[in-house]
Every structure is written in C-alpha cells, then in structure tokens.
Short mmCIF file of C-alpha atoms in Angstrom, two decimals:
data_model
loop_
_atom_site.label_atom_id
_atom_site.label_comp_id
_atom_site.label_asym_id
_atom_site.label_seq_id
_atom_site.Cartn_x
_atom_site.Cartn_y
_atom_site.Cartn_z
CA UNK A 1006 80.07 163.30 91.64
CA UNK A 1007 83.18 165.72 91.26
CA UNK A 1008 82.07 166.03 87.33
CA UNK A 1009 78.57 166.78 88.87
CA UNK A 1010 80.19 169.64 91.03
CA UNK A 1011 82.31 171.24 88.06
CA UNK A 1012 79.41 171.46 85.48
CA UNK A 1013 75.92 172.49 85.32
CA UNK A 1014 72.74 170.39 86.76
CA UNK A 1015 72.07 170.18 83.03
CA UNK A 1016 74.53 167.66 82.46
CA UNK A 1017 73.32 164.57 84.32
CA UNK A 1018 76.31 164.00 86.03
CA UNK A 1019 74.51 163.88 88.92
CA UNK A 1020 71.99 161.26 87.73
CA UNK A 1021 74.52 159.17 86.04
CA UNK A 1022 76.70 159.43 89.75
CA UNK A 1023 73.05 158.05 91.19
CA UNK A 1024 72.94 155.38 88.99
CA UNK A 1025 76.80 153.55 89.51
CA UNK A 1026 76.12 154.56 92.93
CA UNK A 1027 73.33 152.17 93.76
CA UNK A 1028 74.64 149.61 91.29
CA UNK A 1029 77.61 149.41 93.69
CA UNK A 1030 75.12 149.16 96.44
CA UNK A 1031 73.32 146.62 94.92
CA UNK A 1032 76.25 144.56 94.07
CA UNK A 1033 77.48 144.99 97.68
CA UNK A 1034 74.51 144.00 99.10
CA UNK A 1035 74.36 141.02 97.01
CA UNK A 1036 77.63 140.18 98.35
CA UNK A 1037 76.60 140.40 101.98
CA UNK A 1038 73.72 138.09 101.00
CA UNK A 1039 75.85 135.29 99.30
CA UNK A 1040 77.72 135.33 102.64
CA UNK A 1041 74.38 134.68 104.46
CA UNK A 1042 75.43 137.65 106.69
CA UNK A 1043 71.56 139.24 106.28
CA UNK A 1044 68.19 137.64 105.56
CA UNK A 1045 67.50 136.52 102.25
CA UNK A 1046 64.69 138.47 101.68
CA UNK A 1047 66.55 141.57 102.42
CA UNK A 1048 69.61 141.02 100.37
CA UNK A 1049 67.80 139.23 97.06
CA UNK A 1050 64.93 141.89 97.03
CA UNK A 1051 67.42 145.14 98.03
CA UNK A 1052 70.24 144.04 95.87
CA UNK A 1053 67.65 143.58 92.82
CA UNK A 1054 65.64 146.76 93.29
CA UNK A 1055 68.91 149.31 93.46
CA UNK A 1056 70.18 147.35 90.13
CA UNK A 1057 67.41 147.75 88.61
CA UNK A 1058 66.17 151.61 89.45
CA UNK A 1059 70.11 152.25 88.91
CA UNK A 1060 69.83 150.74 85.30
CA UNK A 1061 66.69 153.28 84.73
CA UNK A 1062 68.69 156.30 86.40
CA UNK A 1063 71.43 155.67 83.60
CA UNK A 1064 69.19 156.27 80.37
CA UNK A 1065 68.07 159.07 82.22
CA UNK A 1066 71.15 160.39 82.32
CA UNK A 1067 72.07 159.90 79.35
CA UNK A 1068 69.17 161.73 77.96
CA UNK A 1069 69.97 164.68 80.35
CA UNK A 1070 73.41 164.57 79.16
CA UNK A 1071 72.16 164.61 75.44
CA UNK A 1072 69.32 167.51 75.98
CA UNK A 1073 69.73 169.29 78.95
CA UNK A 1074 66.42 168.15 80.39
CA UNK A 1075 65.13 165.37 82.52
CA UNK A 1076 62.22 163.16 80.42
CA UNK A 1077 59.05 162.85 82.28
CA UNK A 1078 59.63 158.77 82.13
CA UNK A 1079 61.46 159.27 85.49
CA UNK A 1080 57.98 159.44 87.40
CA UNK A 1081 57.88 155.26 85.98
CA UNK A 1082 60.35 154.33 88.29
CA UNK A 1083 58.34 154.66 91.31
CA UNK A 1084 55.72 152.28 89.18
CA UNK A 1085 58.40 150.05 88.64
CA UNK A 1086 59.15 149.73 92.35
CA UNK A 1087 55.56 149.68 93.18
CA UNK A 1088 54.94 146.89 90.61
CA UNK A 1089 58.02 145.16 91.87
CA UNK A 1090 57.31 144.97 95.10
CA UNK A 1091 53.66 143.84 94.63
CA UNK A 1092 55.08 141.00 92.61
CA UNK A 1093 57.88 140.01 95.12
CA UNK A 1094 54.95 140.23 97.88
CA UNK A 1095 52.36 137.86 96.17
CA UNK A 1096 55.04 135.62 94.28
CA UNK A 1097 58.35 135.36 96.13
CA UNK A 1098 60.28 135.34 92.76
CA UNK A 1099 63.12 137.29 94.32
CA UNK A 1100 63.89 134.38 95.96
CA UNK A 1101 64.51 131.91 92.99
CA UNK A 1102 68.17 132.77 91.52
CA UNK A 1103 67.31 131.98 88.07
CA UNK A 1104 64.14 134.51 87.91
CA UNK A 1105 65.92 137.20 89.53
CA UNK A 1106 69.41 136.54 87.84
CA UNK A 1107 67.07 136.89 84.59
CA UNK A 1108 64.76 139.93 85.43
CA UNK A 1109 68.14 141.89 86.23
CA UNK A 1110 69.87 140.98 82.68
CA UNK A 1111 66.73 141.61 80.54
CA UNK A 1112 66.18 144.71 82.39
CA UNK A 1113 69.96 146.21 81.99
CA UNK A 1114 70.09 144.94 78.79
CA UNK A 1115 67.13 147.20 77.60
CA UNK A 1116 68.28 149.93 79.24
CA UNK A 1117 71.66 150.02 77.94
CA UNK A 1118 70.57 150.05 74.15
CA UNK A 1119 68.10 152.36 75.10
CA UNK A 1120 71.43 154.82 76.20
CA UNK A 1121 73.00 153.79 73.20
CA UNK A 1122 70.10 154.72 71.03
CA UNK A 1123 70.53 158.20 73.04
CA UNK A 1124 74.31 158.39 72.20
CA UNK A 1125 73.41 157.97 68.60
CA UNK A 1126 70.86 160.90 68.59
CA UNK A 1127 73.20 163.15 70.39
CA UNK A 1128 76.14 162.06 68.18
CA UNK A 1129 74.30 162.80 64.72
CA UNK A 1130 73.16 166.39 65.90
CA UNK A 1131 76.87 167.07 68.00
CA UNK A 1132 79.78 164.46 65.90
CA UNK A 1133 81.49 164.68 69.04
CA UNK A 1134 84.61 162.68 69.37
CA UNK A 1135 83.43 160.19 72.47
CA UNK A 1136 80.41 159.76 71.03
CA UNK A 1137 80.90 156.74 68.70
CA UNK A 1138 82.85 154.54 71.39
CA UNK A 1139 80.28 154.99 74.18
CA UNK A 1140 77.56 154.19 71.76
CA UNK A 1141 79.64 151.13 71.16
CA UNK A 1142 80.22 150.17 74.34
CA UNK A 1143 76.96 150.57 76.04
CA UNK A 1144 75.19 148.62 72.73
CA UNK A 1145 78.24 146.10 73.83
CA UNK A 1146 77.28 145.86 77.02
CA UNK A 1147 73.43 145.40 76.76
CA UNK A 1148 74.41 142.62 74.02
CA UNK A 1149 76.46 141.58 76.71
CA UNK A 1150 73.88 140.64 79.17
CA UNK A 1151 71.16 139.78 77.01
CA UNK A 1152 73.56 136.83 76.18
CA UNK A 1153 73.92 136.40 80.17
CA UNK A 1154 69.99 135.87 79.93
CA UNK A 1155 70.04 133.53 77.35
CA UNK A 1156 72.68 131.48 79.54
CA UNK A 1157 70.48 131.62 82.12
CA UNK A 1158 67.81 129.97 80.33
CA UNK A 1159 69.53 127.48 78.57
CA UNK A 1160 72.69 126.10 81.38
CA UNK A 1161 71.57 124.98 84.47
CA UNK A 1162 74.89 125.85 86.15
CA UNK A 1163 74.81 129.25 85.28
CA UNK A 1164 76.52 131.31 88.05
CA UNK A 1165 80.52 130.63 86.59
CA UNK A 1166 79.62 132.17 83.59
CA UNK A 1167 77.50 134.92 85.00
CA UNK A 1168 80.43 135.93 87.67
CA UNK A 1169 82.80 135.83 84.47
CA UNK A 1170 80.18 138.38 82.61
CA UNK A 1171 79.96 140.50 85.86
CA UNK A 1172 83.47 141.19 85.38
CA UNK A 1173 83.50 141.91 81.60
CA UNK A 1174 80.82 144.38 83.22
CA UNK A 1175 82.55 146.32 85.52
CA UNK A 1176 85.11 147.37 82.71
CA UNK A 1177 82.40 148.38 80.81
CA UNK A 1178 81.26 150.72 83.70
CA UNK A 1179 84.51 151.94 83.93
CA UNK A 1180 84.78 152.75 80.22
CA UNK A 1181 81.40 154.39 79.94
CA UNK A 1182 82.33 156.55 82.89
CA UNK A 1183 85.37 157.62 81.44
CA UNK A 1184 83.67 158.02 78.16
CA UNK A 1185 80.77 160.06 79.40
CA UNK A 1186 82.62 162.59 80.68
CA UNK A 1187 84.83 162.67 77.70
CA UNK A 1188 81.58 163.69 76.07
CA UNK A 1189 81.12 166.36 78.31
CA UNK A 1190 84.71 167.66 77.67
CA UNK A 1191 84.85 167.21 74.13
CA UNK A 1192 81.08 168.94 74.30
CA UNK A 1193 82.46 171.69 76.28
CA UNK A 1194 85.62 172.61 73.86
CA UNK A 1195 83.18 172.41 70.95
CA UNK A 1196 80.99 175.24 72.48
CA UNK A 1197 84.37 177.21 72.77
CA UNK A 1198 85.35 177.07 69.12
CA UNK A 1199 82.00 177.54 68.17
CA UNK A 1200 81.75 180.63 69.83
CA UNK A 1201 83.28 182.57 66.88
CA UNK A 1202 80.48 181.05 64.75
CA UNK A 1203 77.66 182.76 66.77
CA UNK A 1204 75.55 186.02 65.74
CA UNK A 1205 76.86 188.54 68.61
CA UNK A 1206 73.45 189.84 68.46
CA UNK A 1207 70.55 187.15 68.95
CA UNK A 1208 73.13 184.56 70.12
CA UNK A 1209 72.15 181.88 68.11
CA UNK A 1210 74.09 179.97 65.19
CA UNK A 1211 75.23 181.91 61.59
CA UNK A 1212 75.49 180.62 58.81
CA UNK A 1213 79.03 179.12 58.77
CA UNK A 1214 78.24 177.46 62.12
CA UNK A 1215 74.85 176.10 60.29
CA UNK A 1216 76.71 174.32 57.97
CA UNK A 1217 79.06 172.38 60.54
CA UNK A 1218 75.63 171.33 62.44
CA UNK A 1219 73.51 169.83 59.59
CA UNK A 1220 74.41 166.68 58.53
CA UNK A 1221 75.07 166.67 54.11
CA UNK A 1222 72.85 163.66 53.45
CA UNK A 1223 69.26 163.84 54.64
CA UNK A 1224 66.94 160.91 56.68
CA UNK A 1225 63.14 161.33 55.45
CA UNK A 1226 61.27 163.52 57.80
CA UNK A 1227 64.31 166.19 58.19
CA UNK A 1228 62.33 169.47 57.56
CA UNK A 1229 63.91 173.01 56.93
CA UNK A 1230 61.78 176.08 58.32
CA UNK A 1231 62.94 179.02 56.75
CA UNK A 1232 61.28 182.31 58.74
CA UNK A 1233 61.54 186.20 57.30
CA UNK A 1234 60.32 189.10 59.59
CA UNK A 1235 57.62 190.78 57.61
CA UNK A 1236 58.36 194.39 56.65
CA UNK A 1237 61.15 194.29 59.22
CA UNK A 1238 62.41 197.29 57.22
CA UNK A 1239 59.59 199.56 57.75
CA UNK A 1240 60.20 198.94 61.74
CA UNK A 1241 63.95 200.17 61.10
CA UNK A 1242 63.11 203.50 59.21
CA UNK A 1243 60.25 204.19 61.39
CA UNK A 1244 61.72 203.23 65.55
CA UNK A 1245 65.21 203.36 64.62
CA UNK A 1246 67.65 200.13 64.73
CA UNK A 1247 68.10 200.12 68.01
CA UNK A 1248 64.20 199.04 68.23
CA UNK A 1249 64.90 196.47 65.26
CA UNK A 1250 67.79 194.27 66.65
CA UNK A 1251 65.24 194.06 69.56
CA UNK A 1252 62.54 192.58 67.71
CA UNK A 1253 65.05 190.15 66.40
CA UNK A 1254 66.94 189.10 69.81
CA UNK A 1255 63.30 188.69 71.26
CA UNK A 1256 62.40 186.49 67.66
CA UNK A 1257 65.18 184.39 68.30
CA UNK A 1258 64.87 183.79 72.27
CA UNK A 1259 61.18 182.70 71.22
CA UNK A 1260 62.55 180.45 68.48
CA UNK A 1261 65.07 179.12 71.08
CA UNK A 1262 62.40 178.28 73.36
CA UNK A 1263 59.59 176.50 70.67
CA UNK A 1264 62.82 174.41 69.00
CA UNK A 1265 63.17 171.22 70.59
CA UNK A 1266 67.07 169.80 71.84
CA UNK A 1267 68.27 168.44 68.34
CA UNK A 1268 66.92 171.39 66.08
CA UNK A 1269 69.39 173.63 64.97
CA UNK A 1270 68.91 177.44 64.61
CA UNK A 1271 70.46 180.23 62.86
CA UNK A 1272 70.27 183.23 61.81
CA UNK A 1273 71.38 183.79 58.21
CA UNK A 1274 71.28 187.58 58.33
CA UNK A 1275 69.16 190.29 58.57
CA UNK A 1276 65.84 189.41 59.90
CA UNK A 1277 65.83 185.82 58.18
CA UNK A 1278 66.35 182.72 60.69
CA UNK A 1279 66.87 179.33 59.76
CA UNK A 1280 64.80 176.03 62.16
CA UNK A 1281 66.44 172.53 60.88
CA UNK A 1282 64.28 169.96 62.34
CA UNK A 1283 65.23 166.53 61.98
CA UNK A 1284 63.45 163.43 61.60
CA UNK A 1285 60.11 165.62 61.74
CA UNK A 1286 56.45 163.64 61.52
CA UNK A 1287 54.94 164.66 58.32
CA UNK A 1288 51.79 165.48 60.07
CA UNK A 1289 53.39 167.47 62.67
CA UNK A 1290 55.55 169.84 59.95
CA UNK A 1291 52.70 172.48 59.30
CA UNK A 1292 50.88 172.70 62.45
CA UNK A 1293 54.49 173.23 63.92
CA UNK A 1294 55.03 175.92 61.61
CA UNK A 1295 51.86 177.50 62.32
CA UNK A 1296 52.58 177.30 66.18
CA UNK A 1297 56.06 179.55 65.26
CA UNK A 1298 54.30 182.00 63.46
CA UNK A 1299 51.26 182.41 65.95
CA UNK A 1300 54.07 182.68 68.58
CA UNK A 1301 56.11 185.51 66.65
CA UNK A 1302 53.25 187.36 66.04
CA UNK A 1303 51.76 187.26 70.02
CA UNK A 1304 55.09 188.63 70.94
CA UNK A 1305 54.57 191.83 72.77
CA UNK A 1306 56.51 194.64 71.38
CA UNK A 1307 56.13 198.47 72.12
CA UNK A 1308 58.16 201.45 71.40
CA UNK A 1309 56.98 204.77 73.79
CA UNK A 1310 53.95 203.35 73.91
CA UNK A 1311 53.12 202.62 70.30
CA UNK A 1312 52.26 198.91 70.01
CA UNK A 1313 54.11 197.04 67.47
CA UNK A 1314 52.98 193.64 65.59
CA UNK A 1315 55.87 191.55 63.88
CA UNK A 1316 54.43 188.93 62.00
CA UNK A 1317 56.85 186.40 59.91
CA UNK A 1318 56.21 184.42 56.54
CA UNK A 1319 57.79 180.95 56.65
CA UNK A 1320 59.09 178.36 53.94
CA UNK A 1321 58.93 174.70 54.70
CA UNK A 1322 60.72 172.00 52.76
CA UNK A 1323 61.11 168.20 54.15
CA UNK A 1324 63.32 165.38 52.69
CA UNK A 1325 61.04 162.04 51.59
CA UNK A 1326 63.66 160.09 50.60
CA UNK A 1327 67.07 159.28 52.25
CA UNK A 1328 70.04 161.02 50.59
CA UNK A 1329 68.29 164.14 49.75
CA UNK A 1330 71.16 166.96 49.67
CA UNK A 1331 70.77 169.84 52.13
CA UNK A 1332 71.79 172.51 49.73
CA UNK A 1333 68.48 171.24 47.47
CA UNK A 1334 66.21 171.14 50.93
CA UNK A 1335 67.55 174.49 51.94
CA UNK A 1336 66.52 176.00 48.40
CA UNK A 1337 63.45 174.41 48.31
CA UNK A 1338 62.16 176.15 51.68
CA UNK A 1339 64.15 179.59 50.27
CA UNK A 1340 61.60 179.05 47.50
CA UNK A 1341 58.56 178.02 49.91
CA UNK A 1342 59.76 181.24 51.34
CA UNK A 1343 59.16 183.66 48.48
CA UNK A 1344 55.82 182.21 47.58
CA UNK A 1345 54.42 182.80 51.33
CA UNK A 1346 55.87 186.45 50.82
CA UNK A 1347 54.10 187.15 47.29
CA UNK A 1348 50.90 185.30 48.87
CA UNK A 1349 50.48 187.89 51.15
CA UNK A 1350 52.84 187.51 54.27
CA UNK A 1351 52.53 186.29 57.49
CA UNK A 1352 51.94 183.02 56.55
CA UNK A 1353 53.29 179.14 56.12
CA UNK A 1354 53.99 177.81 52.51
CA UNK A 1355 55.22 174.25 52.05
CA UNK A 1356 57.27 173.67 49.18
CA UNK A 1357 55.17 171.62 46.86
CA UNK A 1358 58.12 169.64 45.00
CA UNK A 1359 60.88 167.97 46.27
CA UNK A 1360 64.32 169.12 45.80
CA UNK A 1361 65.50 166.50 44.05
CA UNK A 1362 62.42 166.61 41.09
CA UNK A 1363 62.68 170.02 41.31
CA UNK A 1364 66.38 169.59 40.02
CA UNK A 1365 65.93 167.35 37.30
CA UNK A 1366 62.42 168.96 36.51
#
C-alpha cells in the first residue's frame, strides 16, 4: 500500500496490496474458526471466499503491473462468488475440510502459474532484472500447492503436512512481494536510461532503443510493420516543417494508441516508424495492418483551413519458424515496404518470402 501511494494507479500495487490483504484475512479468520471462537459456517465459508477472490486479485495484478491496464476478467470474480455461494448454499461443501482444503489449493495453484505465465510475457518484452526470480517463485509456489492437493487426496491425515506447506507459503508471499516491487524499481530505472534512446519529437523509441527491445531470435507469429508517410515531403515544401513534425507526433500518438502493451514502436527517422508485434495470429497480421493505415489516413489534419490527407504505405514481414533473425525480418518488411510504395502508395504489402529463403534464394 505505500508502493501503491509512490507510483501510478497503473502499476497494480494497489490490486496486488488487495490481494495479500484478504489472504491475511482469510487466514485470520480461519484461525478464529479452528479456535471455535465463531460459527463454522462463518469462518469455513469467509475464510475460503477472501482466499480465493485474493488468489484472482493477484493475476490481476500482475497483469496490471505487466500492461498498465486492468483485463476485463475481473468482472468473473463476482461469478465466482455468485457460483460459490450457490454451491456452498445447496451442498454444504465448505463444511467438509478435505473439499475445501482442496478447492483452495487447485484454485491458488492455477492462479499462481497463471502470474507466472504473466511474468514471462512481461520479462521477454522488458529483460528486467526481477523478472526471472518472481517467475520462478510464483511457478514454485503454484507447484507448491498443487502438490498440497495431491496430499490431500491421497493421505488421510493431511493437515501436518498442509500447516508445514502453509509456511513454505508465507515465504513465498514475502519473496514475491519483495520481488514485485523490485520489478517496479528495476522497471522504473530502465525508463530513466532509456530516456536518451527516445525521439525528442514523437516520443516514442529510435532506433538504438529498438534494438535493446526486440529480442535477436524470433518465435513464429512475431510480425514487423514497417509504415512510411506518403509524400511526407511534399507536406514539408508546401506548409512548412513546423506543419510536418505535426503530422508525425499526431502519426505516432495514433500508433501508440492502436499498438497493444508488448508491441514495440519506433521511429527510425524521418517519417518512417517501425510496429514489432510479437507472437501475432497469422490471420490477424493484415487486417491489423489495414486497421493502421485506415486510422492514419482518418486523422484530421488542417493547416489555415486547407484540409490535409496523410496516407501511409506499410511493409509486413512475420517469422514462421523459430530462430528467424530480426535483421532478415526487419529487411524483409523494408522490402514489403518498397513494393507497397511502387504499387501505388497508401497501401499494405506482405512480404511474400521469408527471410530466411530469401537469404539463401
């Protein structure tokens, strides 16, 4: 909660806070309950609903910490409880320690690779640091209680072994707290040192910070998009530069805004941008193209009253096989590029080869 207060909403601080928050209160409540100090209703049914919504609350966070947004699968959780309590209405299963005992380990062990699966997305678009141990330890720790299921099930005394993974638990929760905000710190002095590798004008990546940010050895799917203003000259000669750089800061707050939270952008000078999109649906790559260049070209420009209309061409190249070299993607699209250009302009061209037969071709 103190994290929560010295960063932005965007970080999830305040979401991850929510979730070791009513873990604690679950775990307390549980505690009240094994000292018969409330009804068992209360405690088994309380204690199991706050571990549970506070296991969901943690992938959430974790994907707010890795994109800045909060996924729509939050509105689930108030199906969850719904469903929940239906089921501890008409069945009583809250009641039997086994069931319950098992519901909560199957449910946090899902969850936790879930956030580890999250980790590893953030990690391969930002190598941070942190990111490689608290993908480790959260996969660790939903291992960790999908073995405590599978004890469960199989020894009838269960609850020594259970209390002795509860513990190896809690210093997991203290690890991944320390480690998320490590991730946030480490995040935070990256965006410092790659100030110096931003265009000063559009405010999006160059070329030297491009390189850091795509990885050297493709995954199939990983698409490059490279888009060229149309005539962008003609717009300098005839409104003056002033009216040029901006066209291109309003280009690239419009590719900002249609790029989803792993793509990378960058401008590699003049009036040519570069979108890479990674592990990109085959069927999606042209009709996402398409939506860029309809979107460049419904952007609203005017100089004294003279309407302007900036249309872009745009070169699209996608790895098929794993290993494919970025330097042979990136020429690939350069080449897509040139053809949409000498077809006419303002249009998509996919490159029809692959870079690596185009190489040995």
């Amino acid at each position: 909660m103190i994290a929560r207060r010295r960063r932005s909403p965007s970080s999830g601080f305040g979401i991850l806070a929510a979730a070791f928050s009513l873990q604690g209160l679950g775990a307390v409540l549980a505690s009240f309950g094994e000292h018969a100090t409330m009804p068992a209703t209360v405690w088994t049914l309380g204690s199991l609903t706050l571990g549970l919504v506070g296991q969901g609350l943690l992938v959430l966070g974790m994907e707010r910490l890795r994109s800045g947004r909060l996924h729509r699968a939050w509105r689930l959780l108030a199906v969850y409880l719904m469903s929940l309590s239906i089921a501890a209405w008409l069945t009583g299963f809250h009641l039997d320690n086994q069931l319950r005992a098992l519901l909560f380990h199957l449910n946090a062990a899902l969850c936790l690779i879930v956030a580890s699966r999250i980790v590893a997305r953030l990690r391969r678009v930002e190598p941070l640091p942190s990111c490689l141990p608290l993908e480790a330890v959260l996969a660790l720790s939903g291992l960790s209680f999908l073995l405590g299921a599978g004890v469960i099930v199989l020894v009838p005394d269960f609850v020594h072994w259970v209390a002795l993974e509860f513990f190896i638990q809690i210093l997991g929760n203290f690890t991944v707290a320390i480690l998320i905000y490590s991730v946030a710190t480490d995040r935070a002095e990256r965006r410092l040192a790659l100030m110096a590798e931003l265009d000063s004008l559009t405010g999006v990546g160059n070329r030297r910070w491009l390189e850091r940010m795509v990885p050297s050895h493709l995954r199939p799917g990983d698409a490059v998009f490279c888009i060229d203003l149309d005539h962008f000259k003609r717009i300098n000669d005839r409104f003056g530069h002033a009216t040029g750089d901006t066209v291109l800061v309003a280009v690239a707050a419009t590719l900002r805004n249609l790029k989803r939270p792993d793509d990378v952008l960058a401008r590699m000078g003049g009036e040519e941008f570069l979108l890479f999109l990674p592990e990109l649906r085959l069927s999606e790559t042209q009709q996402i193209a398409e939506r860029i260049r309809d979107a460049i070209q419904a952007i609203p420009f005017q100089h004294q009253g003279t309407a302007l209309v900036v249309t872009a061409s745009i070169g699209i190249a996608q790895a098929v096989r794993p290993g494919e070299a970025w330097p042979d993607l990136a020429h690939a699209a350069d080449m897509a590029l040139y053809e949409a250009k000498r077809s006419g302009r303002n249009r998509v061209v996919h490159a029809s080869i692959a870079p690596r037969d185009r190489k040995t071709a």
